Amino acid sequence: MNRRTNYRHKDLSNNEVDLPVGKVVCIGRNYMAHIHELNNEVPEQPLYFMKPSDSLVDLSQPVDFPRHLGSCHHELEIAVLINQRLTSADAEQARQAIWGYGLALDLTLRDLQTKLKKKGQPWERAKAFDGSCPISSFVAVSDVQSQPMAFSLSVNGQVRQDGNTANMMLKIDELIADISHLFTLNPGDIVLTGTPEGVAELKGGDGLLLTLDNYFSVETLVSKRDSDD
Ligand code: ZN
């Protein structure tokens, strides 16, 4: 693992966005079909967890993860960059605090997470490691014509995840508002909005193509190790 990231938020012209790099707040289950594919229960209230700032790495660099801890799954998610401090906000305040939208992989050490779930233990070992949140550049909210947005992930030319924000149980503004009643969101924080169905294992050498509607596509690959053959 390359542990030093030097990650900065970027816009679609590859210019740095003038916001600090903060925490990442994630929702565990926000698409019904994904809840069913992992045989999870529909939560009575949203299931949140966090990744620290060192989880963030530029998606265009090769994706890496600890190889000695079992399978690592991709979870493709729309990432929201926050540009205002939000505490106990309503949906309208949340909407006004969005700098823009990107795509992220919520990398998940699935074998390890399954063990942690069985024991009722927290998920950070499986989801919060350095580099566990490869993330794209962001399209500014002023350049987004309309919601809902479609997004997809292809691995080695085959579509694995094909999502649409219309299928979210909690919509983006409601989600951000709800989070802000639990944890203050600060300028430069990221909210991951949940993964649609189609999560699967990543292998060394996989080629990935991520697309956010007609705003951008980004290609990357999974770094290959000697032990991958
Ligand atoms: Zn996720």
mmCIF file of C-alpha atoms and ligand atoms in Angstrom:
data_model
loop_
_atom_site.group_PDB
_atom_site.id
_atom_site.type_symbol
_atom_site.label_atom_id
_atom_site.label_comp_id
_atom_site.label_asym_id
_atom_site.label_seq_id
_atom_site.Cartn_x
_atom_site.Cartn_y
_atom_site.Cartn_z
ATOM 1 C CA MET A 1 0.000 0.000 0.000
ATOM 2 C CA ASN A 2 1.132 3.481 -0.863
ATOM 3 C CA ARG A 3 0.046 5.206 2.326
ATOM 4 C CA ARG A 4 0.711 8.879 1.500
ATOM 5 C CA THR A 5 -1.949 10.236 -0.795
ATOM 6 C CA ASN A 6 -1.604 14.028 -1.287
ATOM 7 C CA TYR A 7 -5.218 13.941 -2.368
ATOM 8 C CA ARG A 8 -6.973 17.244 -3.252
ATOM 9 C CA HIS A 9 -10.537 17.817 -4.466
ATOM 10 C CA LYS A 10 -10.521 18.681 -8.207
ATOM 11 C CA ASP A 11 -13.022 20.069 -10.701
ATOM 12 C CA LEU A 12 -13.586 18.619 -14.184
ATOM 13 C CA SER A 13 -10.852 20.877 -15.619
ATOM 14 C CA ASN A 14 -8.451 19.229 -13.163
ATOM 15 C CA ASN A 15 -8.090 22.422 -11.134
ATOM 16 C CA GLU A 16 -7.957 22.132 -7.363
ATOM 17 C CA VAL A 17 -11.160 23.098 -5.587
ATOM 18 C CA ASP A 18 -10.446 25.572 -2.782
ATOM 19 C CA LEU A 19 -11.803 23.390 0.011
ATOM 20 C CA PRO A 20 -9.908 21.365 2.623
ATOM 21 C CA VAL A 21 -9.930 17.555 2.576
ATOM 22 C CA GLY A 22 -12.235 16.331 5.313
ATOM 23 C CA LYS A 23 -14.017 13.206 6.434
ATOM 24 C CA VAL A 24 -16.211 10.928 4.337
ATOM 25 C CA VAL A 25 -19.667 10.052 5.677
ATOM 26 C CA CYS A 26 -21.301 7.000 4.092
ATOM 27 C CA ILE A 27 -24.709 5.344 4.155
ATOM 28 C CA GLY A 28 -24.677 1.569 4.323
ATOM 29 C CA ARG A 29 -28.002 0.750 2.627
ATOM 30 C CA ASN A 30 -29.758 3.212 0.320
ATOM 31 C CA TYR A 31 -30.822 1.049 -2.662
ATOM 32 C CA MET A 32 -33.321 -1.775 -2.130
ATOM 33 C CA ALA A 33 -31.855 -4.137 -4.750
ATOM 34 C CA HIS A 34 -28.407 -3.967 -3.103
ATOM 35 C CA ILE A 35 -29.909 -4.709 0.325
ATOM 36 C CA HIS A 36 -31.410 -7.876 -1.157
ATOM 37 C CA GLU A 37 -28.256 -9.032 -2.970
ATOM 38 C CA LEU A 38 -26.338 -9.194 0.346
ATOM 39 C CA ASN A 39 -29.357 -10.657 2.217
ATOM 40 C CA ASN A 40 -29.356 -7.658 4.543
ATOM 41 C CA GLU A 41 -32.374 -6.376 6.426
ATOM 42 C CA VAL A 42 -33.950 -3.086 5.445
ATOM 43 C CA PRO A 43 -32.737 -0.804 8.237
ATOM 44 C CA GLU A 44 -35.293 0.887 10.491
ATOM 45 C CA GLN A 45 -33.145 3.993 10.341
ATOM 46 C CA PRO A 46 -30.259 4.857 8.004
ATOM 47 C CA LEU A 47 -27.022 3.004 8.694
ATOM 48 C CA TYR A 48 -24.083 5.423 8.658
ATOM 49 C CA PHE A 49 -20.343 4.967 8.934
ATOM 50 C CA MET A 50 -17.296 7.118 8.213
ATOM 51 C CA LYS A 51 -14.003 6.920 6.423
ATOM 52 C CA PRO A 52 -11.154 9.208 7.530
ATOM 53 C CA SER A 53 -9.536 11.761 5.203
ATOM 54 C CA ASP A 54 -6.637 9.368 4.460
ATOM 55 C CA SER A 55 -9.138 7.051 2.772
ATOM 56 C CA LEU A 56 -9.340 9.527 -0.137
ATOM 57 C CA VAL A 57 -7.153 8.883 -3.171
ATOM 58 C CA ASP A 58 -7.376 10.053 -6.766
ATOM 59 C CA LEU A 59 -9.422 7.509 -8.732
ATOM 60 C CA SER A 60 -7.325 7.955 -11.875
ATOM 61 C CA GLN A 61 -4.333 6.425 -10.052
ATOM 62 C CA PRO A 62 -4.214 2.618 -9.815
ATOM 63 C CA VAL A 63 -6.614 1.298 -7.180
ATOM 64 C CA ASP A 64 -4.935 -0.586 -4.344
ATOM 65 C CA PHE A 65 -6.044 -2.350 -1.163
ATOM 66 C CA PRO A 66 -4.612 -4.777 1.424
ATOM 67 C CA ARG A 67 -4.327 -8.165 -0.321
ATOM 68 C CA HIS A 68 -3.894 -10.383 2.732
ATOM 69 C CA LEU A 69 -7.362 -9.778 4.224
ATOM 70 C CA GLY A 70 -9.590 -11.598 1.727
ATOM 71 C CA SER A 71 -11.817 -10.284 -1.047
ATOM 72 C CA CYS A 72 -12.202 -6.572 -1.794
ATOM 73 C CA HIS A 73 -15.490 -5.451 -3.392
ATOM 74 C CA HIS A 74 -16.210 -2.344 -5.434
ATOM 75 C CA GLU A 75 -19.218 -0.292 -4.334
ATOM 76 C CA LEU A 76 -19.836 2.433 -6.905
ATOM 77 C CA GLU A 77 -21.388 5.502 -5.313
ATOM 78 C CA ILE A 78 -22.209 9.099 -6.132
ATOM 79 C CA ALA A 79 -20.011 11.337 -3.994
ATOM 80 C CA VAL A 80 -21.167 14.788 -2.902
ATOM 81 C CA LEU A 81 -18.655 17.519 -2.051
ATOM 82 C CA ILE A 82 -19.889 19.800 0.748
ATOM 83 C CA ASN A 83 -18.917 23.489 0.792
ATOM 84 C CA GLN A 84 -20.723 24.876 3.856
ATOM 85 C CA ARG A 85 -20.886 23.971 7.509
ATOM 86 C CA LEU A 86 -24.131 22.081 8.149
ATOM 87 C CA THR A 87 -25.578 21.290 11.571
ATOM 88 C CA SER A 88 -29.180 20.085 11.931
ATOM 89 C CA ALA A 89 -29.936 21.303 8.414
ATOM 90 C CA ASP A 90 -33.138 20.858 6.432
ATOM 91 C CA ALA A 91 -33.209 19.559 2.858
ATOM 92 C CA GLU A 92 -33.137 23.048 1.306
ATOM 93 C CA GLN A 93 -30.087 24.066 3.375
ATOM 94 C CA ALA A 94 -28.439 20.777 2.409
ATOM 95 C CA ARG A 95 -29.095 21.440 -1.285
ATOM 96 C CA GLN A 96 -27.425 24.841 -1.005
ATOM 97 C CA ALA A 97 -24.331 23.312 0.616
ATOM 98 C CA ILE A 98 -23.462 21.040 -2.332
ATOM 99 C CA TRP A 99 -20.351 22.095 -4.290
ATOM 100 C CA GLY A 100 -20.727 19.292 -6.826
ATOM 101 C CA TYR A 101 -20.992 15.609 -7.653
ATOM 102 C CA GLY A 102 -18.373 12.952 -8.314
ATOM 103 C CA LEU A 103 -18.029 9.172 -8.272
ATOM 104 C CA ALA A 104 -16.293 7.100 -5.634
ATOM 105 C CA LEU A 105 -15.553 3.477 -4.904
ATOM 106 C CA ASP A 106 -16.436 2.537 -1.330
ATOM 107 C CA LEU A 107 -13.814 -0.244 -1.256
ATOM 108 C CA THR A 108 -14.949 -2.966 1.126
ATOM 109 C CA LEU A 109 -12.962 -5.951 2.395
ATOM 110 C CA ARG A 110 -16.047 -8.161 2.131
ATOM 111 C CA ASP A 111 -14.795 -11.348 3.835
ATOM 112 C CA LEU A 112 -13.593 -9.270 6.766
ATOM 113 C CA GLN A 113 -16.804 -7.208 6.885
ATOM 114 C CA THR A 114 -18.893 -10.396 6.972
ATOM 115 C CA LYS A 115 -16.896 -11.602 9.987
ATOM 116 C CA LEU A 116 -17.251 -8.232 11.734
ATOM 117 C CA LYS A 117 -21.017 -8.160 11.081
ATOM 118 C CA LYS A 118 -21.427 -11.658 12.573
ATOM 119 C CA LYS A 119 -19.657 -10.547 15.729
ATOM 120 C CA GLY A 120 -21.542 -7.246 15.892
ATOM 121 C CA GLN A 121 -18.276 -5.330 15.576
ATOM 122 C CA PRO A 122 -17.681 -1.997 13.796
ATOM 123 C CA TRP A 123 -16.813 -2.013 10.085
ATOM 124 C CA GLU A 124 -13.800 0.327 10.016
ATOM 125 C CA ARG A 125 -11.253 -2.471 9.550
ATOM 126 C CA ALA A 126 -13.069 -3.461 6.356
ATOM 127 C CA LYS A 127 -13.969 -0.024 5.001
ATOM 128 C CA ALA A 128 -11.821 2.759 6.466
ATOM 129 C CA PHE A 129 -8.250 1.749 5.548
ATOM 130 C CA ASP A 130 -5.914 4.223 3.825
ATOM 131 C CA GLY A 131 -6.928 4.458 0.180
ATOM 132 C CA SER A 132 -10.354 2.876 0.760
ATOM 133 C CA CYS A 133 -12.131 5.721 -1.063
ATOM 134 C CA PRO A 134 -10.786 6.256 -4.614
ATOM 135 C CA ILE A 135 -12.673 9.330 -5.869
ATOM 136 C CA SER A 136 -13.118 11.236 -9.135
ATOM 137 C CA SER A 137 -13.108 14.938 -9.952
ATOM 138 C CA PHE A 138 -16.371 16.788 -9.307
ATOM 139 C CA VAL A 139 -18.861 18.345 -11.683
ATOM 140 C CA ALA A 140 -19.959 21.678 -10.202
ATOM 141 C CA VAL A 141 -23.599 21.795 -9.174
ATOM 142 C CA SER A 142 -24.130 24.791 -11.494
ATOM 143 C CA ASP A 143 -23.244 22.519 -14.457
ATOM 144 C CA VAL A 144 -25.757 19.817 -13.521
ATOM 145 C CA GLN A 145 -28.898 20.416 -15.562
ATOM 146 C CA SER A 146 -31.258 17.979 -13.945
ATOM 147 C CA GLN A 147 -31.796 15.138 -11.535
ATOM 148 C CA PRO A 148 -32.074 12.174 -11.492
ATOM 149 C CA MET A 149 -28.599 11.103 -12.605
ATOM 150 C CA ALA A 150 -27.551 7.753 -14.025
ATOM 151 C CA PHE A 151 -24.143 6.291 -13.174
ATOM 152 C CA SER A 152 -22.321 3.090 -13.988
ATOM 153 C CA LEU A 153 -19.212 0.984 -13.496
ATOM 154 C CA SER A 154 -17.808 -1.376 -16.120
ATOM 155 C CA VAL A 155 -15.071 -3.861 -15.262
ATOM 156 C CA ASN A 156 -13.043 -5.246 -18.172
ATOM 157 C CA GLY A 157 -15.705 -3.991 -20.597
ATOM 158 C CA GLN A 158 -18.701 -5.521 -18.807
ATOM 159 C CA VAL A 159 -21.244 -3.411 -16.935
ATOM 160 C CA ARG A 160 -21.228 -4.448 -13.268
ATOM 161 C CA GLN A 161 -23.154 -1.608 -11.624
ATOM 162 C CA ASP A 162 -25.762 0.548 -13.312
ATOM 163 C CA GLY A 163 -27.437 2.946 -10.901
ATOM 164 C CA ASN A 164 -29.819 5.858 -10.922
ATOM 165 C CA THR A 165 -30.366 8.417 -8.180
ATOM 166 C CA ALA A 166 -34.128 7.981 -8.740
ATOM 167 C CA ASN A 167 -33.837 4.605 -6.944
ATOM 168 C CA MET A 168 -32.351 6.018 -3.750
ATOM 169 C CA MET A 169 -34.459 5.395 -0.638
ATOM 170 C CA LEU A 170 -33.170 8.662 0.891
ATOM 171 C CA LYS A 171 -32.665 11.353 -1.764
ATOM 172 C CA ILE A 172 -29.379 13.269 -1.773
ATOM 173 C CA ASP A 173 -30.644 16.431 -0.048
ATOM 174 C CA GLU A 174 -32.637 14.447 2.540
ATOM 175 C CA LEU A 175 -29.613 12.223 3.188
ATOM 176 C CA ILE A 176 -27.255 15.169 3.776
ATOM 177 C CA ALA A 177 -29.807 16.862 6.026
ATOM 178 C CA ASP A 178 -30.317 13.683 8.059
ATOM 179 C CA ILE A 179 -26.559 13.156 8.485
ATOM 180 C CA SER A 180 -26.178 16.755 9.689
ATOM 181 C CA HIS A 181 -28.480 15.986 12.625
ATOM 182 C CA LEU A 182 -25.931 13.398 13.813
ATOM 183 C CA PHE A 183 -22.560 14.776 12.690
ATOM 184 C CA THR A 184 -21.769 18.343 11.636
ATOM 185 C CA LEU A 185 -20.622 18.415 8.026
ATOM 186 C CA ASN A 186 -17.842 20.854 7.241
ATOM 187 C CA PRO A 187 -16.591 22.468 4.018
ATOM 188 C CA GLY A 188 -14.521 19.833 2.201
ATOM 189 C CA ASP A 189 -16.334 16.837 3.673
ATOM 190 C CA ILE A 190 -17.685 14.164 1.325
ATOM 191 C CA VAL A 191 -20.973 12.288 1.543
ATOM 192 C CA LEU A 192 -21.208 8.896 -0.191
ATOM 193 C CA THR A 193 -24.812 8.185 -1.120
ATOM 194 C CA GLY A 194 -24.912 4.378 -1.152
ATOM 195 C CA THR A 195 -24.286 1.689 -3.725
ATOM 196 C CA PRO A 196 -26.737 0.160 -6.183
ATOM 197 C CA GLU A 197 -26.703 -3.604 -6.785
ATOM 198 C CA GLY A 198 -23.892 -5.373 -8.637
ATOM 199 C CA VAL A 199 -21.103 -5.212 -6.052
ATOM 200 C CA ALA A 200 -18.378 -7.758 -6.793
ATOM 201 C CA GLU A 201 -14.752 -8.622 -6.175
ATOM 202 C CA LEU A 202 -11.891 -6.626 -7.709
ATOM 203 C CA LYS A 203 -8.848 -8.476 -9.059
ATOM 204 C CA GLY A 204 -5.360 -7.178 -9.816
ATOM 205 C CA GLY A 205 -5.176 -5.904 -13.404
ATOM 206 C CA ASP A 206 -8.942 -5.235 -13.736
ATOM 207 C CA GLY A 207 -9.720 -2.261 -15.994
ATOM 208 C CA LEU A 208 -12.458 0.032 -14.640
ATOM 209 C CA LEU A 209 -14.611 2.593 -16.426
ATOM 210 C CA LEU A 210 -16.825 4.841 -14.285
ATOM 211 C CA THR A 211 -19.410 7.162 -15.827
ATOM 212 C CA LEU A 212 -21.582 9.864 -14.261
ATOM 213 C CA ASP A 213 -24.499 10.492 -16.630
ATOM 214 C CA ASN A 214 -23.287 12.641 -19.546
ATOM 215 C CA TYR A 215 -20.944 14.684 -17.322
ATOM 216 C CA PHE A 216 -17.776 12.601 -17.304
ATOM 217 C CA SER A 217 -16.151 9.192 -17.517
ATOM 218 C CA VAL A 218 -12.952 8.110 -15.821
ATOM 219 C CA GLU A 219 -10.826 5.060 -16.490
ATOM 220 C CA THR A 220 -8.579 3.378 -13.971
ATOM 221 C CA LEU A 221 -7.179 -0.035 -13.129
ATOM 222 C CA VAL A 222 -6.515 -2.230 -10.143
ATOM 223 C CA SER A 223 -2.806 -2.433 -9.436
ATOM 224 C CA LYS A 224 -1.317 -5.860 -10.014
ATOM 225 C CA ARG A 225 0.745 -7.710 -7.446
ATOM 226 C CA ASP A 226 3.043 -10.696 -7.883
ATOM 227 C CA SER A 227 0.553 -12.660 -5.786
ATOM 228 C CA ASP A 228 -2.338 -11.943 -8.185
ATOM 229 C CA ASP A 229 -1.622 -14.727 -10.710
HETATM 230 ZN ZN ZN B 1 -21.044 1.696 0.308
#
